[in-house]
JSON list of C-alpha atoms in Angstrom, two decimals:
[
{"chain": "A", "resi": 452, "resn": "MET", "atom": "CA", "xyz": [-81.33, 57.28, 33.22]},
{"chain": "A", "resi": 453, "resn": "SER", "atom": "CA", "xyz": [-80.84, 55.98, 29.69]},
{"chain": "A", "resi": 454, "resn": "LYS", "atom": "CA", "xyz": [-83.54, 53.99, 27.96]},
{"chain": "A", "resi": 455, "resn": "LYS", "atom": "CA", "xyz": [-82.92, 50.25, 27.76]},
{"chain": "A", "resi": 456, "resn": "ARG", "atom": "CA", "xyz": [-81.87, 49.12, 24.30]},
{"chain": "A", "resi": 457, "resn": "GLY", "atom": "CA", "xyz": [-84.28, 46.77, 22.51]},
{"chain": "A", "resi": 458, "resn": "LEU", "atom": "CA", "xyz": [-83.24, 43.36, 21.24]},
{"chain": "A", "resi": 459, "resn": "SER", "atom": "CA", "xyz": [-81.93, 42.99, 17.71]},
{"chain": "A", "resi": 460, "resn": "LEU", "atom": "CA", "xyz": [-83.63, 40.54, 15.33]},
{"chain": "A", "resi": 461, "resn": "GLU", "atom": "CA", "xyz": [-80.87, 37.99, 15.83]},
{"chain": "A", "resi": 462, "resn": "GLU", "atom": "CA", "xyz": [-81.19, 38.28, 19.62]},
{"chain": "A", "resi": 463, "resn": "LYS", "atom": "CA", "xyz": [-84.96, 37.81, 19.34]},
{"chain": "A", "resi": 464, "resn": "ARG", "atom": "CA", "xyz": [-84.45, 34.70, 17.24]},
{"chain": "A", "resi": 465, "resn": "GLU", "atom": "CA", "xyz": [-82.12, 33.25, 19.87]},
{"chain": "A", "resi": 466, "resn": "LYS", "atom": "CA", "xyz": [-84.66, 33.96, 22.63]},
{"chain": "A", "resi": 467, "resn": "ILE", "atom": "CA", "xyz": [-87.48, 32.24, 20.74]},
{"chain": "A", "resi": 468, "resn": "LEU", "atom": "CA", "xyz": [-85.26, 29.24, 19.98]},
{"chain": "A", "resi": 469, "resn": "GLN", "atom": "CA", "xyz": [-84.53, 28.97, 23.71]},
{"chain": "A", "resi": 470, "resn": "ILE", "atom": "CA", "xyz": [-88.26, 28.48, 24.32]},
{"chain": "A", "resi": 471, "resn": "PHE", "atom": "CA", "xyz": [-88.26, 25.50, 21.96]},
{"chain": "A", "resi": 472, "resn": "TYR", "atom": "CA", "xyz": [-85.00, 24.00, 23.20]},
{"chain": "A", "resi": 473, "resn": "GLU", "atom": "CA", "xyz": [-85.80, 24.31, 26.89]},
{"chain": "A", "resi": 474, "resn": "SER", "atom": "CA", "xyz": [-89.23, 22.72, 26.61]},
{"chain": "A", "resi": 475, "resn": "GLN", "atom": "CA", "xyz": [-88.73, 20.49, 23.55]},
{"chain": "A", "resi": 476, "resn": "ASP", "atom": "CA", "xyz": [-92.48, 20.80, 23.02]},
{"chain": "A", "resi": 477, "resn": "PHE", "atom": "CA", "xyz": [-94.98, 21.84, 20.35]},
{"chain": "A", "resi": 478, "resn": "PHE", "atom": "CA", "xyz": [-96.53, 25.30, 20.44]},
{"chain": "A", "resi": 479, "resn": "LEU", "atom": "CA", "xyz": [-99.33, 27.25, 18.86]},
{"chain": "A", "resi": 480, "resn": "LEU", "atom": "CA", "xyz": [-98.48, 30.78, 17.73]},
{"chain": "A", "resi": 481, "resn": "LYS", "atom": "CA", "xyz": [-100.66, 32.31, 20.46]},
{"chain": "A", "resi": 482, "resn": "GLU", "atom": "CA", "xyz": [-98.76, 30.28, 23.05]},
{"chain": "A", "resi": 483, "resn": "LEU", "atom": "CA", "xyz": [-95.45, 31.59, 21.73]},
{"chain": "A", "resi": 484, "resn": "GLU", "atom": "CA", "xyz": [-96.82, 35.13, 21.80]},
{"chain": "A", "resi": 485, "resn": "LYS", "atom": "CA", "xyz": [-97.50, 34.67, 25.53]},
{"chain": "A", "resi": 486, "resn": "LEU", "atom": "CA", "xyz": [-94.07, 33.13, 26.23]},
{"chain": "A", "resi": 487, "resn": "GLY", "atom": "CA", "xyz": [-92.11, 35.63, 24.12]},
{"chain": "A", "resi": 488, "resn": "PRO", "atom": "CA", "xyz": [-92.34, 38.57, 26.54]},
{"chain": "A", "resi": 489, "resn": "LYS", "atom": "CA", "xyz": [-90.90, 36.39, 29.31]},
{"chain": "A", "resi": 490, "resn": "LYS", "atom": "CA", "xyz": [-87.74, 36.14, 27.16]},
{"chain": "A", "resi": 491, "resn": "GLY", "atom": "CA", "xyz": [-87.75, 39.84, 26.30]},
{"chain": "A", "resi": 492, "resn": "VAL", "atom": "CA", "xyz": [-89.50, 39.55, 22.92]},
{"chain": "A", "resi": 493, "resn": "ILE", "atom": "CA", "xyz": [-92.63, 41.67, 22.73]},
{"chain": "A", "resi": 494, "resn": "THR", "atom": "CA", "xyz": [-95.83, 39.98, 21.63]},
{"chain": "A", "resi": 495, "resn": "GLN", "atom": "CA", "xyz": [-96.12, 42.00, 18.42]},
{"chain": "A", "resi": 496, "resn": "SER", "atom": "CA", "xyz": [-92.70, 40.75, 17.24]},
{"chain": "A", "resi": 497, "resn": "VAL", "atom": "CA", "xyz": [-93.14, 37.04, 17.95]},
{"chain": "A", "resi": 498, "resn": "LYS", "atom": "CA", "xyz": [-94.99, 36.16, 14.73]},
{"chain": "A", "resi": 499, "resn": "ASP", "atom": "CA", "xyz": [-92.36, 37.74, 12.44]},
{"chain": "A", "resi": 500, "resn": "VAL", "atom": "CA", "xyz": [-89.48, 36.26, 14.44]},
{"chain": "A", "resi": 501, "resn": "VAL", "atom": "CA", "xyz": [-90.97, 32.77, 14.32]},
{"chain": "A", "resi": 502, "resn": "GLN", "atom": "CA", "xyz": [-91.60, 33.09, 10.57]},
{"chain": "A", "resi": 503, "resn": "SER", "atom": "CA", "xyz": [-87.97, 34.09, 9.98]},
{"chain": "A", "resi": 504, "resn": "LEU", "atom": "CA", "xyz": [-86.87, 30.96, 11.86]},
{"chain": "A", "resi": 505, "resn": "VAL", "atom": "CA", "xyz": [-89.24, 28.85, 9.76]},
{"chain": "A", "resi": 506, "resn": "ASP", "atom": "CA", "xyz": [-87.86, 30.43, 6.57]},
{"chain": "A", "resi": 507, "resn": "ASP", "atom": "CA", "xyz": [-84.32, 29.48, 7.66]},
{"chain": "A", "resi": 508, "resn": "ASP", "atom": "CA", "xyz": [-85.43, 25.91, 8.52]},
{"chain": "A", "resi": 509, "resn": "LEU", "atom": "CA", "xyz": [-84.53, 26.41, 12.17]},
{"chain": "A", "resi": 510, "resn": "VAL", "atom": "CA", "xyz": [-88.16, 25.93, 13.26]},
{"chain": "A", "resi": 511, "resn": "SER", "atom": "CA", "xyz": [-90.61, 23.44, 11.77]},
{"chain": "A", "resi": 512, "resn": "LYS", "atom": "CA", "xyz": [-94.36, 23.93, 11.48]},
{"chain": "A", "resi": 513, "resn": "ASP", "atom": "CA", "xyz": [-97.25, 21.70, 10.52]},
{"chain": "A", "resi": 514, "resn": "LYS", "atom": "CA", "xyz": [-101.01, 21.99, 10.38]},
{"chain": "A", "resi": 515, "resn": "ILE", "atom": "CA", "xyz": [-102.88, 19.49, 12.50]},
{"chain": "A", "resi": 516, "resn": "GLY", "atom": "CA", "xyz": [-106.59, 19.79, 12.01]},
{"chain": "A", "resi": 517, "resn": "THR", "atom": "CA", "xyz": [-107.37, 23.50, 12.11]},
{"chain": "A", "resi": 518, "resn": "SER", "atom": "CA", "xyz": [-104.32, 24.43, 14.18]},
{"chain": "A", "resi": 519, "resn": "VAL", "atom": "CA", "xyz": [-100.74, 25.18, 13.13]},
{"chain": "A", "resi": 520, "resn": "TYR", "atom": "CA", "xyz": [-98.04, 23.89, 15.47]},
{"chain": "A", "resi": 521, "resn": "PHE", "atom": "CA", "xyz": [-94.41, 24.97, 15.68]},
{"chain": "A", "resi": 522, "resn": "TRP", "atom": "CA", "xyz": [-91.49, 23.03, 17.10]},
{"chain": "A", "resi": 523, "resn": "SER", "atom": "CA", "xyz": [-87.72, 22.85, 17.05]},
{"chain": "A", "resi": 524, "resn": "LEU", "atom": "CA", "xyz": [-85.32, 20.42, 18.71]},
{"chain": "A", "resi": 525, "resn": "PRO", "atom": "CA", "xyz": [-81.62, 21.09, 19.30]},
{"chain": "A", "resi": 526, "resn": "SER", "atom": "CA", "xyz": [-80.72, 18.05, 17.21]},
{"chain": "A", "resi": 527, "resn": "CYS", "atom": "CA", "xyz": [-82.85, 19.32, 14.30]},
{"chain": "A", "resi": 528, "resn": "ALA", "atom": "CA", "xyz": [-81.25, 22.74, 14.51]},
{"chain": "A", "resi": 529, "resn": "GLY", "atom": "CA", "xyz": [-77.81, 21.13, 14.47]},
{"chain": "A", "resi": 530, "resn": "ASN", "atom": "CA", "xyz": [-78.70, 19.21, 11.34]},
{"chain": "A", "resi": 531, "resn": "GLN", "atom": "CA", "xyz": [-80.01, 22.34, 9.68]},
{"chain": "A", "resi": 532, "resn": "LEU", "atom": "CA", "xyz": [-76.84, 24.25, 10.52]},
{"chain": "A", "resi": 533, "resn": "ARG", "atom": "CA", "xyz": [-74.71, 21.43, 9.14]},
{"chain": "A", "resi": 534, "resn": "ASN", "atom": "CA", "xyz": [-76.75, 21.52, 5.94]},
{"chain": "A", "resi": 535, "resn": "VAL", "atom": "CA", "xyz": [-76.20, 25.27, 5.72]},
{"chain": "A", "resi": 536, "resn": "GLN", "atom": "CA", "xyz": [-72.49, 24.77, 6.27]},
{"chain": "A", "resi": 537, "resn": "ARG", "atom": "CA", "xyz": [-72.30, 22.17, 3.50]},
{"chain": "A", "resi": 538, "resn": "LYS", "atom": "CA", "xyz": [-74.14, 24.48, 1.13]},
{"chain": "A", "resi": 539, "resn": "LEU", "atom": "CA", "xyz": [-71.82, 27.37, 1.94]},
{"chain": "A", "resi": 540, "resn": "GLU", "atom": "CA", "xyz": [-68.78, 25.15, 1.43]},
{"chain": "A", "resi": 541, "resn": "SER", "atom": "CA", "xyz": [-70.21, 23.99, -1.90]},
{"chain": "A", "resi": 542, "resn": "ASP", "atom": "CA", "xyz": [-70.88, 27.59, -2.98]},
{"chain": "A", "resi": 543, "resn": "LEU", "atom": "CA", "xyz": [-67.34, 28.54, -1.96]},
{"chain": "A", "resi": 544, "resn": "GLU", "atom": "CA", "xyz": [-65.87, 25.70, -4.01]},
{"chain": "A", "resi": 545, "resn": "ASN", "atom": "CA", "xyz": [-67.95, 26.69, -7.05]},
{"chain": "A", "resi": 546, "resn": "SER", "atom": "CA", "xyz": [-66.84, 30.30, -6.64]},
{"chain": "A", "resi": 547, "resn": "LYS", "atom": "CA", "xyz": [-63.19, 29.21, -6.56]},
{"chain": "A", "resi": 548, "resn": "LYS", "atom": "CA", "xyz": [-63.67, 27.19, -9.77]},
{"chain": "A", "resi": 549, "resn": "LYS", "atom": "CA", "xyz": [-65.41, 30.13, -11.43]},
{"chain": "A", "resi": 550, "resn": "PHE", "atom": "CA", "xyz": [-62.54, 32.41, -10.41]},
{"chain": "A", "resi": 551, "resn": "VAL", "atom": "CA", "xyz": [-59.97, 30.06, -11.92]},
{"chain": "A", "resi": 552, "resn": "GLU", "atom": "CA", "xyz": [-62.02, 29.88, -15.14]},
{"chain": "A", "resi": 553, "resn": "LEU", "atom": "CA", "xyz": [-62.20, 33.67, -15.34]},
{"chain": "A", "resi": 554, "resn": "VAL", "atom": "CA", "xyz": [-58.45, 34.01, -14.79]},
{"chain": "A", "resi": 555, "resn": "ASP", "atom": "CA", "xyz": [-57.78, 31.46, -17.56]},
{"chain": "A", "resi": 556, "resn": "LYS", "atom": "CA", "xyz": [-60.19, 33.26, -19.89]},
{"chain": "A", "resi": 557, "resn": "CYS", "atom": "CA", "xyz": [-58.52, 36.60, -19.13]},
{"chain": "A", "resi": 558, "resn": "ASN", "atom": "CA", "xyz": [-55.10, 35.15, -19.95]},
{"chain": "A", "resi": 559, "resn": "GLU", "atom": "CA", "xyz": [-56.47, 33.64, -23.15]},
{"chain": "A", "resi": 560, "resn": "LEU", "atom": "CA", "xyz": [-57.88, 37.00, -24.27]},
{"chain": "A", "resi": 561, "resn": "LYS", "atom": "CA", "xyz": [-54.48, 38.65, -23.76]},
{"chain": "A", "resi": 562, "resn": "LYS", "atom": "CA", "xyz": [-52.91, 36.34, -26.34]},
{"chain": "A", "resi": 563, "resn": "GLY", "atom": "CA", "xyz": [-52.40, 37.97, -29.74]},
{"chain": "A", "resi": 564, "resn": "ARG", "atom": "CA", "xyz": [-52.70, 41.49, -28.32]},
{"chain": "A", "resi": 565, "resn": "GLU", "atom": "CA", "xyz": [-49.06, 41.98, -27.51]},
{"chain": "A", "resi": 566, "resn": "GLU", "atom": "CA", "xyz": [-46.74, 44.36, -29.35]},
{"chain": "A", "resi": 567, "resn": "SER", "atom": "CA", "xyz": [-46.31, 42.95, -32.88]},
{"chain": "A", "resi": 568, "resn": "ASP", "atom": "CA", "xyz": [-44.61, 43.68, -36.23]},
{"chain": "A", "resi": 569, "resn": "GLU", "atom": "CA", "xyz": [-48.05, 44.17, -37.79]},
{"chain": "A", "resi": 570, "resn": "ARG", "atom": "CA", "xyz": [-48.89, 46.93, -35.33]},
{"chain": "A", "resi": 571, "resn": "GLU", "atom": "CA", "xyz": [-45.51, 48.63, -35.85]},
{"chain": "A", "resi": 572, "resn": "THR", "atom": "CA", "xyz": [-46.01, 48.48, -39.64]},
{"chain": "A", "resi": 573, "resn": "ALA", "atom": "CA", "xyz": [-49.45, 50.08, -39.37]},
{"chain": "A", "resi": 574, "resn": "LEU", "atom": "CA", "xyz": [-48.10, 52.91, -37.22]},
{"chain": "A", "resi": 575, "resn": "ALA", "atom": "CA", "xyz": [-45.22, 53.49, -39.66]},
{"chain": "A", "resi": 576, "resn": "GLU", "atom": "CA", "xyz": [-47.66, 53.69, -42.58]},
{"chain": "A", "resi": 577, "resn": "LEU", "atom": "CA", "xyz": [-49.79, 56.16, -40.66]},
{"chain": "A", "resi": 578, "resn": "LYS", "atom": "CA", "xyz": [-46.78, 58.41, -40.05]},
{"chain": "A", "resi": 579, "resn": "ALA", "atom": "CA", "xyz": [-45.75, 58.23, -43.73]},
{"chain": "A", "resi": 580, "resn": "ILE", "atom": "CA", "xyz": [-49.25, 59.25, -44.83]},
{"chain": "A", "resi": 581, "resn": "GLN", "atom": "CA", "xyz": [-49.18, 62.24, -42.49]},
{"chain": "A", "resi": 582, "resn": "LEU", "atom": "CA", "xyz": [-45.80, 63.36, -43.84]},
{"chain": "A", "resi": 583, "resn": "LYS", "atom": "CA", "xyz": [-47.08, 63.11, -47.41]},
{"chain": "A", "resi": 584, "resn": "HIS", "atom": "CA", "xyz": [-50.13, 65.11, -46.42]},
{"chain": "A", "resi": 585, "resn": "ASN", "atom": "CA", "xyz": [-47.93, 67.90, -45.05]},
{"chain": "A", "resi": 586, "resn": "GLU", "atom": "CA", "xyz": [-45.77, 67.91, -48.21]},
{"chain": "A", "resi": 587, "resn": "LEU", "atom": "CA", "xyz": [-48.84, 68.37, -50.39]},
{"chain": "A", "resi": 588, "resn": "LYS", "atom": "CA", "xyz": [-50.04, 71.28, -48.26]},
{"chain": "A", "resi": 589, "resn": "GLU", "atom": "CA", "xyz": [-46.64, 72.98, -48.66]},
{"chain": "A", "resi": 590, "resn": "GLU", "atom": "CA", "xyz": [-46.73, 72.32, -52.39]},
{"chain": "A", "resi": 591, "resn": "MET", "atom": "CA", "xyz": [-50.11, 74.04, -52.68]},
{"chain": "A", "resi": 592, "resn": "VAL", "atom": "CA", "xyz": [-48.65, 77.16, -51.03]},
{"chain": "A", "resi": 593, "resn": "GLN", "atom": "CA", "xyz": [-45.79, 77.23, -53.56]},
{"chain": "A", "resi": 594, "resn": "TYR", "atom": "CA", "xyz": [-48.22, 77.05, -56.47]},
{"chain": "A", "resi": 595, "resn": "ALA", "atom": "CA", "xyz": [-50.04, 80.11, -55.21]},
{"chain": "A", "resi": 596, "resn": "ASP", "atom": "CA", "xyz": [-46.93, 82.23, -55.84]},
{"chain": "A", "resi": 597, "resn": "ASN", "atom": "CA", "xyz": [-46.11, 80.92, -59.36]},
{"chain": "A", "resi": 598, "resn": "ASP", "atom": "CA", "xyz": [-45.59, 83.23, -62.37]},
{"chain": "A", "resi": 599, "resn": "PRO", "atom": "CA", "xyz": [-48.40, 84.08, -64.90]},
{"chain": "A", "resi": 600, "resn": "ALA", "atom": "CA", "xyz": [-46.87, 81.94, -67.67]},
{"chain": "A", "resi": 601, "resn": "ALA", "atom": "CA", "xyz": [-47.65, 78.77, -65.77]},
{"chain": "A", "resi": 602, "resn": "PHE", "atom": "CA", "xyz": [-51.07, 80.00, -64.56]},
{"chain": "A", "resi": 603, "resn": "GLU", "atom": "CA", "xyz": [-53.10, 77.21, -66.19]},
{"chain": "A", "resi": 604, "resn": "ALA", "atom": "CA", "xyz": [-50.66, 74.56, -65.05]},
{"chain": "A", "resi": 605, "resn": "MET", "atom": "CA", "xyz": [-50.86, 76.01, -61.56]},
{"chain": "A", "resi": 606, "resn": "LYS", "atom": "CA", "xyz": [-54.65, 75.83, -61.62]},
{"chain": "A", "resi": 607, "resn": "LYS", "atom": "CA", "xyz": [-54.61, 72.18, -62.63]},
{"chain": "A", "resi": 608, "resn": "ALA", "atom": "CA", "xyz": [-51.86, 71.44, -60.14]},
{"chain": "A", "resi": 609, "resn": "ILE", "atom": "CA", "xyz": [-53.91, 73.04, -57.37]},
{"chain": "A", "resi": 610, "resn": "GLU", "atom": "CA", "xyz": [-56.90, 70.89, -58.25]},
{"chain": "A", "resi": 611, "resn": "VAL", "atom": "CA", "xyz": [-54.77, 67.74, -58.42]},
{"chain": "A", "resi": 612, "resn": "ALA", "atom": "CA", "xyz": [-52.98, 68.57, -55.18]},
{"chain": "A", "resi": 613, "resn": "HIS", "atom": "CA", "xyz": [-56.27, 69.37, -53.42]},
{"chain": "A", "resi": 614, "resn": "GLU", "atom": "CA", "xyz": [-57.81, 66.08, -54.49]},
{"chain": "A", "resi": 615, "resn": "ALA", "atom": "CA", "xyz": [-54.64, 64.19, -53.57]},
{"chain": "A", "resi": 616, "resn": "ALA", "atom": "CA", "xyz": [-54.45, 65.83, -50.14]},
{"chain": "A", "resi": 617, "resn": "ASN", "atom": "CA", "xyz": [-58.01, 64.91, -49.31]},
{"chain": "A", "resi": 618, "resn": "ARG", "atom": "CA", "xyz": [-57.47, 61.41, -50.70]},
{"chain": "A", "resi": 619, "resn": "TRP", "atom": "CA", "xyz": [-54.56, 61.03, -48.28]},
{"chain": "A", "resi": 620, "resn": "THR", "atom": "CA", "xyz": [-56.77, 62.48, -45.55]},
{"chain": "A", "resi": 621, "resn": "ASP", "atom": "CA", "xyz": [-59.27, 59.72, -46.32]},
{"chain": "A", "resi": 622, "resn": "ASN", "atom": "CA", "xyz": [-56.44, 57.21, -46.07]},
{"chain": "A", "resi": 623, "resn": "ILE", "atom": "CA", "xyz": [-55.44, 58.60, -42.68]},
{"chain": "A", "resi": 624, "resn": "PHE", "atom": "CA", "xyz": [-58.98, 58.36, -41.35]},
{"chain": "A", "resi": 625, "resn": "THR", "atom": "CA", "xyz": [-59.25, 54.81, -42.69]},
{"chain": "A", "resi": 626, "resn": "LEU", "atom": "CA", "xyz": [-55.96, 53.78, -41.13]},
{"chain": "A", "resi": 627, "resn": "ARG", "atom": "CA", "xyz": [-56.93, 55.34, -37.79]},
{"chain": "A", "resi": 628, "resn": "GLN", "atom": "CA", "xyz": [-60.18, 53.40, -37.82]},
{"chain": "A", "resi": 629, "resn": "TRP", "atom": "CA", "xyz": [-58.29, 50.20, -38.68]},
{"chain": "A", "resi": 630, "resn": "CYS", "atom": "CA", "xyz": [-55.89, 50.76, -35.77]},
{"chain": "A", "resi": 631, "resn": "SER", "atom": "CA", "xyz": [-58.79, 51.45, -33.40]},
{"chain": "A", "resi": 632, "resn": "ASN", "atom": "CA", "xyz": [-60.59, 48.25, -34.45]},
{"chain": "A", "resi": 633, "resn": "ASN", "atom": "CA", "xyz": [-57.54, 46.01, -34.31]},
{"chain": "A", "resi": 634, "resn": "PHE", "atom": "CA", "xyz": [-55.73, 47.50, -31.31]},
{"chain": "A", "resi": 635, "resn": "PRO", "atom": "CA", "xyz": [-58.48, 48.74, -28.92]},
{"chain": "A", "resi": 636, "resn": "GLU", "atom": "CA", "xyz": [-56.23, 48.13, -25.93]},
{"chain": "A", "resi": 637, "resn": "ALA", "atom": "CA", "xyz": [-53.66, 50.56, -27.33]},
{"chain": "A", "resi": 638, "resn": "LYS", "atom": "CA", "xyz": [-56.06, 53.50, -27.63]},
{"chain": "A", "resi": 639, "resn": "GLU", "atom": "CA", "xyz": [-54.06, 55.81, -25.34]},
{"chain": "A", "resi": 640, "resn": "GLN", "atom": "CA", "xyz": [-50.74, 54.96, -27.02]},
{"chain": "A", "resi": 641, "resn": "LEU", "atom": "CA", "xyz": [-52.24, 55.58, -30.47]},
{"chain": "A", "resi": 642, "resn": "GLU", "atom": "CA", "xyz": [-53.72, 58.93, -29.43]},
{"chain": "A", "resi": 643, "resn": "HIS", "atom": "CA", "xyz": [-50.33, 59.96, -28.04]},
{"chain": "A", "resi": 644, "resn": "MET", "atom": "CA", "xyz": [-48.61, 58.89, -31.26]},
{"chain": "A", "resi": 645, "resn": "TYR", "atom": "CA", "xyz": [-51.18, 60.80, -33.39]},
{"chain": "A", "resi": 646, "resn": "LYS", "atom": "CA", "xyz": [-50.46, 63.99, -31.46]},
{"chain": "A", "resi": 647, "resn": "GLU", "atom": "CA", "xyz": [-46.71, 63.47, -31.81]},
{"chain": "A", "resi": 648, "resn": "ILE", "atom": "CA", "xyz": [-46.94, 63.31, -35.61]},
{"chain": "A", "resi": 649, "resn": "GLY", "atom": "CA", "xyz": [-49.38, 66.21, -35.83]},
{"chain": "A", "resi": 650, "resn": "ILE", "atom": "CA", "xyz": [-52.77, 64.48, -36.11]},
{"chain": "A", "resi": 651, "resn": "THR", "atom": "CA", "xyz": [-54.68, 66.57, -33.60]},
{"chain": "A", "resi": 652, "resn": "ASP", "atom": "CA", "xyz": [-58.41, 66.82, -32.78]},
{"chain": "A", "resi": 653, "resn": "ASP", "atom": "CA", "xyz": [-58.87, 69.55, -35.45]},
{"chain": "A", "resi": 654, "resn": "PHE", "atom": "CA", "xyz": [-57.32, 67.38, -38.20]},
{"chain": "A", "resi": 655, "resn": "ASP", "atom": "CA", "xyz": [-59.69, 67.48, -41.17]},
{"chain": "A", "resi": 656, "resn": "TYR", "atom": "CA", "xyz": [-59.93, 67.64, -44.96]},
{"chain": "A", "resi": 657, "resn": "VAL", "atom": "CA", "xyz": [-57.86, 70.35, -46.68]},
{"chain": "A", "resi": 658, "resn": "GLU", "atom": "CA", "xyz": [-59.70, 73.48, -47.77]},
{"chain": "A", "resi": 659, "resn": "LEU", "atom": "CA", "xyz": [-58.36, 75.67, -50.53]},
{"chain": "A", "resi": 660, "resn": "SER", "atom": "CA", "xyz": [-56.81, 78.92, -49.40]},
{"chain": "A", "resi": 661, "resn": "PRO", "atom": "CA", "xyz": [-58.42, 82.19, -50.59]},
{"chain": "A", "resi": 662, "resn": "ALA", "atom": "CA", "xyz": [-55.51, 82.71, -53.03]},
{"chain": "A", "resi": 663, "resn": "ALA", "atom": "CA", "xyz": [-55.95, 79.23, -54.52]},
{"chain": "A", "resi": 664, "resn": "ILE", "atom": "CA", "xyz": [-59.71, 79.73, -54.86]},
{"chain": "A", "resi": 665, "resn": "GLN", "atom": "CA", "xyz": [-59.08, 83.02, -56.67]},
{"chain": "A", "resi": 666, "resn": "ILE", "atom": "CA", "xyz": [-56.60, 81.39, -59.07]},
{"chain": "A", "resi": 667, "resn": "CYS", "atom": "CA", "xyz": [-59.08, 78.65, -59.97]},
{"chain": "A", "resi": 668, "resn": "ALA", "atom": "CA", "xyz": [-61.88, 81.20, -60.42]},
{"chain": "A", "resi": 669, "resn": "VAL", "atom": "CA", "xyz": [-59.74, 83.41, -62.70]},
{"chain": "A", "resi": 670, "resn": "GLY", "atom": "CA", "xyz": [-58.68, 80.39, -64.72]},
{"chain": "A", "resi": 671, "resn": "ASP", "atom": "CA", "xyz": [-62.30, 79.39, -65.29]},
{"chain": "A", "resi": 672, "resn": "GLU", "atom": "CA", "xyz": [-63.20, 82.92, -66.42]},
{"chain": "A", "resi": 673, "resn": "GLU", "atom": "CA", "xyz": [-60.29, 83.00, -68.89]},
{"chain": "A", "resi": 674, "resn": "GLY", "atom": "CA", "xyz": [-61.25, 79.59, -70.26]},
{"chain": "A", "resi": 675, "resn": "ASN", "atom": "CA", "xyz": [-64.87, 80.69, -70.81]},
{"chain": "A", "resi": 676, "resn": "PRO", "atom": "CA", "xyz": [-64.87, 84.21, -72.41]}
]
């Protein structure tokens, strides 16, 4: 035979309220603790159940002399429930207004972040800088294979090209930062575009190739016998 299920808190509250409604009288806590078991609420639970009803304004209490009395009338409970209903309706109305305000604010924030000529111009400039960067890298390779007669010119050209390449690299980093700051919502599109034009995660400042370093070193030795 299965064990009988105990009452839930809400069921206990209903049972205690029945005591008040049926008698429409005033009770001491010890009296309620005696009446509770007759409704299926064990004595040890009565105090907590009554306090929960007091907290929800479904039961009133007052101290008369040295004793604390509890009471609740059906009409009082009805009034309390109507007050709760009005409060819930008011909270619902405020929530609806807040929702409308948030929707309006969201729409306002979207303004000015659409596709624009300014954004397209910035992306075009970024692509042009990357192309120039690649041209300078190719130019440095060509200088490495130049003839001895133009050795000094090659050395200077390497230095100029190296500085120019890294200057353009600085420009690329600056432009990427500008795009990130001004178009945060387009982060994924920008990253996709960077990869398409060759700006990958390992994009960095240009380092001289071993051949170029050797040319510069030889040039310095010849200039300082």
